[in-house]
Tab-separated table of C-alpha atoms and ligand atoms in Angstrom:
chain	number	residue	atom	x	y	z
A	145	UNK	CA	27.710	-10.093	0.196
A	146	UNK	CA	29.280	-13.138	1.794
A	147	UNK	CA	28.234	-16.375	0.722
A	148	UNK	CA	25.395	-18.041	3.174
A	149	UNK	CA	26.529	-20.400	5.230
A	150	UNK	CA	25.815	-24.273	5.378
A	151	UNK	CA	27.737	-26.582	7.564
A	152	UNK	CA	27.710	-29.172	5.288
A	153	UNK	CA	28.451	-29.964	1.738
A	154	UNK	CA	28.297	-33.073	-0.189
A	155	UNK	CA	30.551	-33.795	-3.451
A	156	UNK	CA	29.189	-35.529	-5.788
A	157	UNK	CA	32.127	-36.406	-7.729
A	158	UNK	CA	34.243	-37.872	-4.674
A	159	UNK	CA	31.051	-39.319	-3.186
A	160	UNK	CA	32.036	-37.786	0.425
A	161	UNK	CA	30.554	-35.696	2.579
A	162	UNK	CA	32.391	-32.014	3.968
A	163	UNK	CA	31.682	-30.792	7.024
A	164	UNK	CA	32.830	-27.535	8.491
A	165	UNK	CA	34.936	-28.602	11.327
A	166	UNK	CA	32.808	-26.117	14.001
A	167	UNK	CA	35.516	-26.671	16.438
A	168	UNK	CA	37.411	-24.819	15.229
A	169	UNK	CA	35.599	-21.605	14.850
A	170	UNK	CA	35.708	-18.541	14.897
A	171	UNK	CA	39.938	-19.376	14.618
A	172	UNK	CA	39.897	-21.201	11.520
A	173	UNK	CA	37.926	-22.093	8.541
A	174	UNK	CA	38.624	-25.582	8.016
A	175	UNK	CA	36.491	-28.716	5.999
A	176	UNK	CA	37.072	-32.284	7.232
A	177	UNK	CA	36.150	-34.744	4.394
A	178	UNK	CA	34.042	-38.237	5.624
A	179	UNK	CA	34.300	-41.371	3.241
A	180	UNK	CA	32.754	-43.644	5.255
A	181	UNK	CA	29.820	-43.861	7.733
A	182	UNK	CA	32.058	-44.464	10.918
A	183	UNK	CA	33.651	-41.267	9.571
A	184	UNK	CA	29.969	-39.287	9.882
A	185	UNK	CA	29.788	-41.355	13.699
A	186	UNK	CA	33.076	-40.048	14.876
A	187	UNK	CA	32.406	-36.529	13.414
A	188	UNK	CA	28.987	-36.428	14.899
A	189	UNK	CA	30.111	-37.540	18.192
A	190	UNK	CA	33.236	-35.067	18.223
A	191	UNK	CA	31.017	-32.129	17.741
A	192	UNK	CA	32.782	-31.299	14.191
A	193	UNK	CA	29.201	-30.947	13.298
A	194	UNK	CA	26.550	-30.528	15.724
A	195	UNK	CA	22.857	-28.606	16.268
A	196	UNK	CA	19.577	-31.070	16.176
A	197	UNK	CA	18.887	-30.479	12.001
A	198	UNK	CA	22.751	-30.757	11.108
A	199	UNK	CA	22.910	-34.377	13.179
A	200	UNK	CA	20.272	-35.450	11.364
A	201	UNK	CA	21.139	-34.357	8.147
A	202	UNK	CA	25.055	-35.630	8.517
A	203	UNK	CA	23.690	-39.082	9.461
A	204	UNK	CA	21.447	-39.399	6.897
A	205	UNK	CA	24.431	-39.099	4.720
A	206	UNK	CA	25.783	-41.341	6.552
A	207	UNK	CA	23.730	-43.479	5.328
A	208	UNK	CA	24.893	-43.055	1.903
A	209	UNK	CA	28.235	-44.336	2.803
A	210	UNK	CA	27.355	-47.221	4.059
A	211	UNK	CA	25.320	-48.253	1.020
A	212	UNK	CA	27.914	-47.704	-1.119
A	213	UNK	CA	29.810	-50.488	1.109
A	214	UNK	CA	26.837	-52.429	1.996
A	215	UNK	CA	26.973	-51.421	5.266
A	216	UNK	CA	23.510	-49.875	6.427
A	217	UNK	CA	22.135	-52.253	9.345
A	218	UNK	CA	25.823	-51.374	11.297
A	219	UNK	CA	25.644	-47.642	9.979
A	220	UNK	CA	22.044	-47.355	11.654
A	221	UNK	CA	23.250	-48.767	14.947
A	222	UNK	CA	26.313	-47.192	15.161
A	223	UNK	CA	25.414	-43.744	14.030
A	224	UNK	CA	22.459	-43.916	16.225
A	225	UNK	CA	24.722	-44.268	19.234
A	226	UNK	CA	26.459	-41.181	18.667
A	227	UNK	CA	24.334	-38.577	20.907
A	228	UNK	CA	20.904	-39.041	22.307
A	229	UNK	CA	19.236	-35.695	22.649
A	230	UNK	CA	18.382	-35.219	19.538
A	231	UNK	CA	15.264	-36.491	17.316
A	232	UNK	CA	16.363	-35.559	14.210
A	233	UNK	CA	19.280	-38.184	14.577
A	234	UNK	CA	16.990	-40.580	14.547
A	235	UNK	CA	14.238	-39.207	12.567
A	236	UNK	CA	16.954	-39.058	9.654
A	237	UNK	CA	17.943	-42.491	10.455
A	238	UNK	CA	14.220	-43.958	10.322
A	239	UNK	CA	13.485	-42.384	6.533
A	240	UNK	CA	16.317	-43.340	5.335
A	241	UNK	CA	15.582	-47.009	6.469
A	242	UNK	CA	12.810	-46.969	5.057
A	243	UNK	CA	13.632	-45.866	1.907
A	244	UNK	CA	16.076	-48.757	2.024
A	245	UNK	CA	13.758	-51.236	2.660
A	246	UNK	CA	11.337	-49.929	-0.061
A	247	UNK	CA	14.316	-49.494	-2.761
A	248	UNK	CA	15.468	-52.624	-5.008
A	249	UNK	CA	19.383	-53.831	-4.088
A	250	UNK	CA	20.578	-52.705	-7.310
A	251	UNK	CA	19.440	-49.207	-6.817
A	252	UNK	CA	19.740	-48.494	-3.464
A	253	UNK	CA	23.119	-45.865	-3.205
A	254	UNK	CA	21.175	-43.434	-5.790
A	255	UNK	CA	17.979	-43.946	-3.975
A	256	UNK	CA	19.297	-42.994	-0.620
A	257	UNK	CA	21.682	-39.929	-1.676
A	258	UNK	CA	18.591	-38.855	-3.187
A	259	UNK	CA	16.566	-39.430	0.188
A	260	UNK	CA	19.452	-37.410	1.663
A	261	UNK	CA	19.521	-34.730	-0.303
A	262	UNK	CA	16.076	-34.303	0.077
A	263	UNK	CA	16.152	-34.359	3.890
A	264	UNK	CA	18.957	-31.424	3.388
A	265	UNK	CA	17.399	-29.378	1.073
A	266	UNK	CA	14.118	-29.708	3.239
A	267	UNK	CA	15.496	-28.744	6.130
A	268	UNK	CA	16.864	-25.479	4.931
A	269	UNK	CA	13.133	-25.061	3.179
A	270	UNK	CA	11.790	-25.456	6.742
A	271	UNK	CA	14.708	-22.572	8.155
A	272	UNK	CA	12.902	-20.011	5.661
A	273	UNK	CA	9.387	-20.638	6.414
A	274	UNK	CA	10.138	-20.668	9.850
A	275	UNK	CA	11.955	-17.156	9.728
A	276	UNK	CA	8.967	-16.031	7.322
A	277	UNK	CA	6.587	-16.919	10.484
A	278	UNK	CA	8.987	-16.348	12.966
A	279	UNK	CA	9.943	-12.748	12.366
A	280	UNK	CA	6.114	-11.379	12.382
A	281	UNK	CA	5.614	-12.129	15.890
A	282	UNK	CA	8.775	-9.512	16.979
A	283	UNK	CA	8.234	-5.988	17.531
A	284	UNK	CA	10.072	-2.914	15.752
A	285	UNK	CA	13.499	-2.662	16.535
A	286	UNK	CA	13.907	-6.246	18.779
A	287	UNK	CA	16.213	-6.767	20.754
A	288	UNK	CA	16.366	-10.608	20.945
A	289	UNK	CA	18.282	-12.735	23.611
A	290	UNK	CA	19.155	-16.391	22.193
A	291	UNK	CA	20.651	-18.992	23.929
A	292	UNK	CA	23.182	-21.808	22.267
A	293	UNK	CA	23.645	-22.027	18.487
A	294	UNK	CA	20.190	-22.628	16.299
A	295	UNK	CA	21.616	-20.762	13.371
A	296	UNK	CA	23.033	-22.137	9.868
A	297	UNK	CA	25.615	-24.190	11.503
A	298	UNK	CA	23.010	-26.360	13.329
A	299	UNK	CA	20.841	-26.786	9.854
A	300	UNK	CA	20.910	-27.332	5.948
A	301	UNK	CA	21.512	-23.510	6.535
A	302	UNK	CA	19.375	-20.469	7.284
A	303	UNK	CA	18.790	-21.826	10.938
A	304	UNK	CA	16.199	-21.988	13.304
A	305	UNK	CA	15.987	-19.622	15.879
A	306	UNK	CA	18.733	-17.532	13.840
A	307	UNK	CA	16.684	-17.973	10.602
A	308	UNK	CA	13.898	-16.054	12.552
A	309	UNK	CA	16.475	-13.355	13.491
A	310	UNK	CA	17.671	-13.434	10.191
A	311	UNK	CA	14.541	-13.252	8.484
A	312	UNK	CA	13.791	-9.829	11.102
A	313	UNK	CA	16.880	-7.987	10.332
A	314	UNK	CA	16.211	-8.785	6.556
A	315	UNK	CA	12.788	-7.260	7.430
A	316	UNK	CA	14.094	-4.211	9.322
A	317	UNK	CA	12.609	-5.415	12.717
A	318	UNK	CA	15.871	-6.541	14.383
A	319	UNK	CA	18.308	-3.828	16.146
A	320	UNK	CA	20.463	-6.396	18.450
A	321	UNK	CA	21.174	-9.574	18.864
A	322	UNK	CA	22.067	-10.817	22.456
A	323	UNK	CA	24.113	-14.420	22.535
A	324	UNK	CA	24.164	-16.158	25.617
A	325	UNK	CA	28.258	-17.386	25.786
A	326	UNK	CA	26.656	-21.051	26.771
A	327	UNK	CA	28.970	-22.616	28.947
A	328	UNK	CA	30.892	-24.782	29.092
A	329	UNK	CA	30.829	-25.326	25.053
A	330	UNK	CA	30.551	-21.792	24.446
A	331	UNK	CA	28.478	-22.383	21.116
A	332	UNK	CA	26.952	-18.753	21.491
A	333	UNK	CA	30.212	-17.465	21.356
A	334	UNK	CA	31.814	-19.306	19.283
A	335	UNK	CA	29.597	-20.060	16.792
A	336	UNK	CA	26.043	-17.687	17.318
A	337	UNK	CA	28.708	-14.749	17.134
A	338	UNK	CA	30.380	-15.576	14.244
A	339	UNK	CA	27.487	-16.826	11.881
A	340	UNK	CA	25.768	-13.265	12.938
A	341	UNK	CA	28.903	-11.409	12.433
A	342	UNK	CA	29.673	-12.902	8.919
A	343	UNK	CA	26.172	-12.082	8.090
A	344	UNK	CA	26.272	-8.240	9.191
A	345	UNK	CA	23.217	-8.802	11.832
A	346	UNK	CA	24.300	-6.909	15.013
A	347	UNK	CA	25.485	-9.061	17.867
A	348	UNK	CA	26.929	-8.647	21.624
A	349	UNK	CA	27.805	-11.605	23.838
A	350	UNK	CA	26.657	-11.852	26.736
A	351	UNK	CA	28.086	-14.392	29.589
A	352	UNK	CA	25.138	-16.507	30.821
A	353	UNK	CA	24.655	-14.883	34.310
A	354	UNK	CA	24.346	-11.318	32.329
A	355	UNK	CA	20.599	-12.214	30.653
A	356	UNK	CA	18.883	-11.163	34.158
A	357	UNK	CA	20.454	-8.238	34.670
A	358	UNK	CA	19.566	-7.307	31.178
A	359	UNK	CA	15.810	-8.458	31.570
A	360	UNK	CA	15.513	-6.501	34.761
A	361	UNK	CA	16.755	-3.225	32.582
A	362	UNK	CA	14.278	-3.798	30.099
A	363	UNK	CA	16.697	-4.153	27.531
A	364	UNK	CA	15.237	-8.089	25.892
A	365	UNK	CA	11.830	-8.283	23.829
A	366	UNK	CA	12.049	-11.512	23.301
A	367	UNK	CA	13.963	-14.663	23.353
A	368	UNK	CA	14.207	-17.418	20.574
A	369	UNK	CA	15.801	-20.369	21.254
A	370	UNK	CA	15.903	-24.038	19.096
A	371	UNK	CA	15.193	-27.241	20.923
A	372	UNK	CA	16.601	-30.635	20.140
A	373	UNK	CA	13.518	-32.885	21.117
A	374	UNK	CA	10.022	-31.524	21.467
A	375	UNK	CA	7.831	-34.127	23.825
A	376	UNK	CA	4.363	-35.032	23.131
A	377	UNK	CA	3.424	-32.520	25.871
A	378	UNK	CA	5.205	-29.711	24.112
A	379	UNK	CA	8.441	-30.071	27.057
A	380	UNK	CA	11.246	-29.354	24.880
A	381	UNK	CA	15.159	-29.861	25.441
A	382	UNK	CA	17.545	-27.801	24.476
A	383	UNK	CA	21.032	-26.490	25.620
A	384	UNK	CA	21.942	-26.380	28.986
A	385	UNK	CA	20.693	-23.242	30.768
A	386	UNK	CA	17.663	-22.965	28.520
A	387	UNK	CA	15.637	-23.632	31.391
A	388	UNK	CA	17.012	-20.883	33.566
A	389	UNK	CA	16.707	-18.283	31.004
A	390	UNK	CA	12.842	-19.685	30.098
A	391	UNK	CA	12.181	-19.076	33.829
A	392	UNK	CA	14.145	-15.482	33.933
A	393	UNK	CA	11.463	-15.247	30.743
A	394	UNK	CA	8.399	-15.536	32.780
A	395	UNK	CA	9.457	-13.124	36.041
A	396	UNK	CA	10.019	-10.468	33.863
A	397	UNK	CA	7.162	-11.096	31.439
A	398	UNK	CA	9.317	-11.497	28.007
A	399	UNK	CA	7.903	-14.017	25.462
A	400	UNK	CA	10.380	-17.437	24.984
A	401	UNK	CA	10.066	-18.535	21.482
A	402	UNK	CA	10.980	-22.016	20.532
A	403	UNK	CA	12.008	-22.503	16.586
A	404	UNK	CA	11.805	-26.157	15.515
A	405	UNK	CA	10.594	-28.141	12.292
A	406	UNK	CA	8.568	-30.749	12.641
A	407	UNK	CA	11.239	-33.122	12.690
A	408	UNK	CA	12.150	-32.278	16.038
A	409	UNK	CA	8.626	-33.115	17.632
A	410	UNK	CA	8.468	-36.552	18.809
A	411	UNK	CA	5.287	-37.249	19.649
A	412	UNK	CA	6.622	-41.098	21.111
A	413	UNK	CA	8.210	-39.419	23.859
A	414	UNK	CA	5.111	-38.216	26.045
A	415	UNK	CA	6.980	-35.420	28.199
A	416	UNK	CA	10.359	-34.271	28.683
A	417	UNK	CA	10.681	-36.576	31.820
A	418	UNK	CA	11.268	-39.253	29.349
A	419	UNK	CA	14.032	-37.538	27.098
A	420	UNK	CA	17.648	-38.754	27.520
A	421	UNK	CA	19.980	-36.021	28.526
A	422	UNK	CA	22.863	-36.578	27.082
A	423	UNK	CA	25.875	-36.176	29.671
A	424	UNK	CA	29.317	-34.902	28.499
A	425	UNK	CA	33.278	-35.080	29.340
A	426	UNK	CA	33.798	-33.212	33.200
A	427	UNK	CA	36.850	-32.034	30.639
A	428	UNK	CA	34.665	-29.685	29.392
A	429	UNK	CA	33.697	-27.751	33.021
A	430	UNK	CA	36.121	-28.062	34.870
A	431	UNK	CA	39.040	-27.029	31.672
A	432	UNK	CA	39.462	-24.106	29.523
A	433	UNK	CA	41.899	-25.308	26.412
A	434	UNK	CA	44.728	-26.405	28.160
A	435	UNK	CA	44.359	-24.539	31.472
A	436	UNK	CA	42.447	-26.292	34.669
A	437	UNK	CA	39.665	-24.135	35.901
A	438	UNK	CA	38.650	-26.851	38.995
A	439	UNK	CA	41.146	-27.478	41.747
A	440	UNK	CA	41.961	-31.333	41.147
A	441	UNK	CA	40.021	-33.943	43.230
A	442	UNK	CA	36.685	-31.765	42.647
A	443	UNK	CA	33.635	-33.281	41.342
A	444	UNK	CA	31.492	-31.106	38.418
A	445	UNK	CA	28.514	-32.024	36.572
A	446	UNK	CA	27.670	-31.716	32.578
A	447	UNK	CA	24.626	-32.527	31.575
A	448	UNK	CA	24.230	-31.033	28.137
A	449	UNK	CA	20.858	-30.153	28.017
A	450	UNK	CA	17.779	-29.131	29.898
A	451	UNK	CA	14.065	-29.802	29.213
A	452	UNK	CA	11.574	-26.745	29.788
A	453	UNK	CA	8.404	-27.100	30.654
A	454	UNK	CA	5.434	-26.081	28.084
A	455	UNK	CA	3.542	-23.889	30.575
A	456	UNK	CA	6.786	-21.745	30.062
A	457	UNK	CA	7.151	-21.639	26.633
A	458	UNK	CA	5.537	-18.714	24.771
A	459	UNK	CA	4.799	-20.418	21.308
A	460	UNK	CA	6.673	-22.657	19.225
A	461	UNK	CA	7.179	-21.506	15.540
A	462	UNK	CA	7.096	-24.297	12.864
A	463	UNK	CA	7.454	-24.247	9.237
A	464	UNK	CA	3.741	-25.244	8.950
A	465	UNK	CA	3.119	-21.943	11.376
A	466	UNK	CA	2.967	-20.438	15.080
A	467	UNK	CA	1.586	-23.150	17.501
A	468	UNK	CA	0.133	-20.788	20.324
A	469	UNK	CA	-0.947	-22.027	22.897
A	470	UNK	CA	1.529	-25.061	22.581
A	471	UNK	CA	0.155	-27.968	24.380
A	472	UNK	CA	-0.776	-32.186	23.307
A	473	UNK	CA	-3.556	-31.303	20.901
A	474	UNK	CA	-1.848	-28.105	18.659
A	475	UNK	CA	1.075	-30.285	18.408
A	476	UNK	CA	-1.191	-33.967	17.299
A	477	UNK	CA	-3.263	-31.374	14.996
A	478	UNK	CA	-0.123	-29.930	13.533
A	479	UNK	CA	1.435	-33.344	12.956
A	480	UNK	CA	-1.548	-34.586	11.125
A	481	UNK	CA	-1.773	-31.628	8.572
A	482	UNK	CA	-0.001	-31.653	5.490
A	483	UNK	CA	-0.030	-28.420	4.228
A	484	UNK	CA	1.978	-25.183	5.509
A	485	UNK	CA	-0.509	-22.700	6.951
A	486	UNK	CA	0.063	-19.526	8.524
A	487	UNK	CA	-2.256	-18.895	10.977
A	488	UNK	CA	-1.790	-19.676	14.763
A	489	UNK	CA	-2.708	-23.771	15.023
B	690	MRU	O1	25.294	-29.749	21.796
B	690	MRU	P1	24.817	-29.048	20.563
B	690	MRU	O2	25.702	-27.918	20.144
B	690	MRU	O3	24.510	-30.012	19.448
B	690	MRU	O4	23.430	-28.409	21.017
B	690	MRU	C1	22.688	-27.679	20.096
B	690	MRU	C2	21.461	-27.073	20.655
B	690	MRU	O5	21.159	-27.219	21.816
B	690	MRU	C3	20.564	-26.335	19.693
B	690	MRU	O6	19.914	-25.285	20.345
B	690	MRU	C4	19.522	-27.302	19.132
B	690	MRU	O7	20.149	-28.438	18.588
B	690	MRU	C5	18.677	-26.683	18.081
B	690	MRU	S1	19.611	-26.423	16.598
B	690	MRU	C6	18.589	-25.768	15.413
């Protein structure tokens, strides 16, 4: 059995934080160490580590850097500048403030690496319940379409949308796995492929402009997918070309599942009109490596994500349990609960 996999790792003994370079997958293997906060910023804004939980988790230790050099007001600002899509950044960033403003000078760097910690083994806590939930609303044998990377590399571990898919293989529900490529990043085949692969769960990928052909052959039962900011309304954002596969979703009647903890709702940002859409390097579009895909002189676009309406999204599956219909008030009432429940909110 291969050991699970978790995206980041923080030693103790060195007082830094490793991070599974994810650029560098499926190629190579390779852990880049960060000893100091603007280390975590650079990383986070490179995309050595990236997926909503991950960024959250990474800047919260962060954090823990910057204590140790008495650093934290410029650690929040500056690691809050590194990409603006996703909540969790600044979720992460708001406990941990807190938790320095609560915590006595002299024992602030154990209080906050505690504080992170907590926020990382939490989140992979949250991966499991959500597969637990997840996985029950599949039929036998799914065949699942996901779009981008939710998986372990995006968490603590586990992963969102992949934890469901994990948790339904583990459960003997699963029979394929289809992962969008997701241009221009290519995070579903890069990264959705591998994590799957070194885990055994069967995968194909799929370029993007394959998913309605395959919809139309009545070959996807569902989609999952994870979202980096759920709105107020229940909009969510999430990769580009979420959108387009939501609305494939609804012509050919397939249910789109969204898999997020509750520290990706944001229930300050009323609808997804009002989340920033982080946009990225033309590089990106109109390059492959090296090699120019776009005659010079020719504009592209790259916006990195997309917001989806509610009214097309299916459910969204929580560690506290399935919100279904997903709308303002399952999402306030969820918010204000405490304990994990597993009935439909
Ligand atoms: O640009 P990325 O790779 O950080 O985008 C990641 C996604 O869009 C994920 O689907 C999202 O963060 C959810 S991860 C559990």
């Amino acid at each position: 059995m291969n050991a699970s996999i978790e995206p980041l790792r923080w030693d103790a003994q060195a007082r830094a934080l490793y991070m599974l370079d994810q650029r560098q997958l499926p190629e190579r293997e390779v852990w880049m160490v960060c000893k100091t906060w603007q280390d975590v910023a650079q990383a986070i804004q490179d995309m050595v580590v990236r997926g909503a939980p991950a960024i959250g988790i990474a800047a919260a230790y962060g954090m823990v850097l910057a204590a140790d050099g008495c650093d934290c007001e410029a650690a929040v600002a500056g690691l809050a500048r590194t990409r603006p899509t996703a909540v969790n950044l600044f979720w992460a960033l708001d406990r941990m403030s807190r938790k320095l403003k609560d915590t006595a000078a002299a024992d602030v760097p154990q209080a906050l690496l505690a504080e992170a910690m907590a926020i990382h083994r939490e989140d992979r806590a949250m991966c499991e319940a959500m597969g637990d939930f997840g996985a029950e609303l599949l039929p036998k044998a799914a065949r699942v379409l996901t779009h981008c990377n939710a998986g372990a590399l995006a968490t603590g571990g586990y992963g969102t949308a992949l934890g469901v898919i994990r948790s339904a293989w583990r459960e003997g529900r699963l029979s394929m796995v289809y992962a969008d490529e997701t241009r221009p990043y290519l995070q579903g085949a890069r990264l959705t492929a591998w994590e799957l692969h070194h885990d055994g769960v069967p995968v194909k990928v799929i370029c993007d402009n394959m998913a309605a052909s395959l919809m139309s052959q009545g070959r996807i039962d569902a989609v999952i997918v994870g979202t980096d900011r759920v709105a107020a309304n229940g909009d969510i954002a999430n990769k580009i070309g979420t959108l387009g596969v939501a609305v494939l979703c609804r012509h050919f009647g397939i249910p789109f599942y969204v898999a997020a903890p509750t520290s990706t709702i944001d229930l300050s940002t009323p609808s997804g009109a009002q989340i920033v859409i982080e946009q990225r390097s033309s590089l990106e579009v109109t390059h492959m490596g090296d090699r120019r895909l776009v005659p010079e002189g020719v504009g592209v676009e790259n916006p990195s994500f997309d917001v989806t309406p509610v009214d097309l999204v299916t459910a969204l599956i929580t560690e506290r349990g399935v919100l279904k219909p997903l709308n303002s008030d399952s999402l306030a009432k969820l918010l204000s609960q405490n304990e994990a429940h597993s009935q439909s909110v």
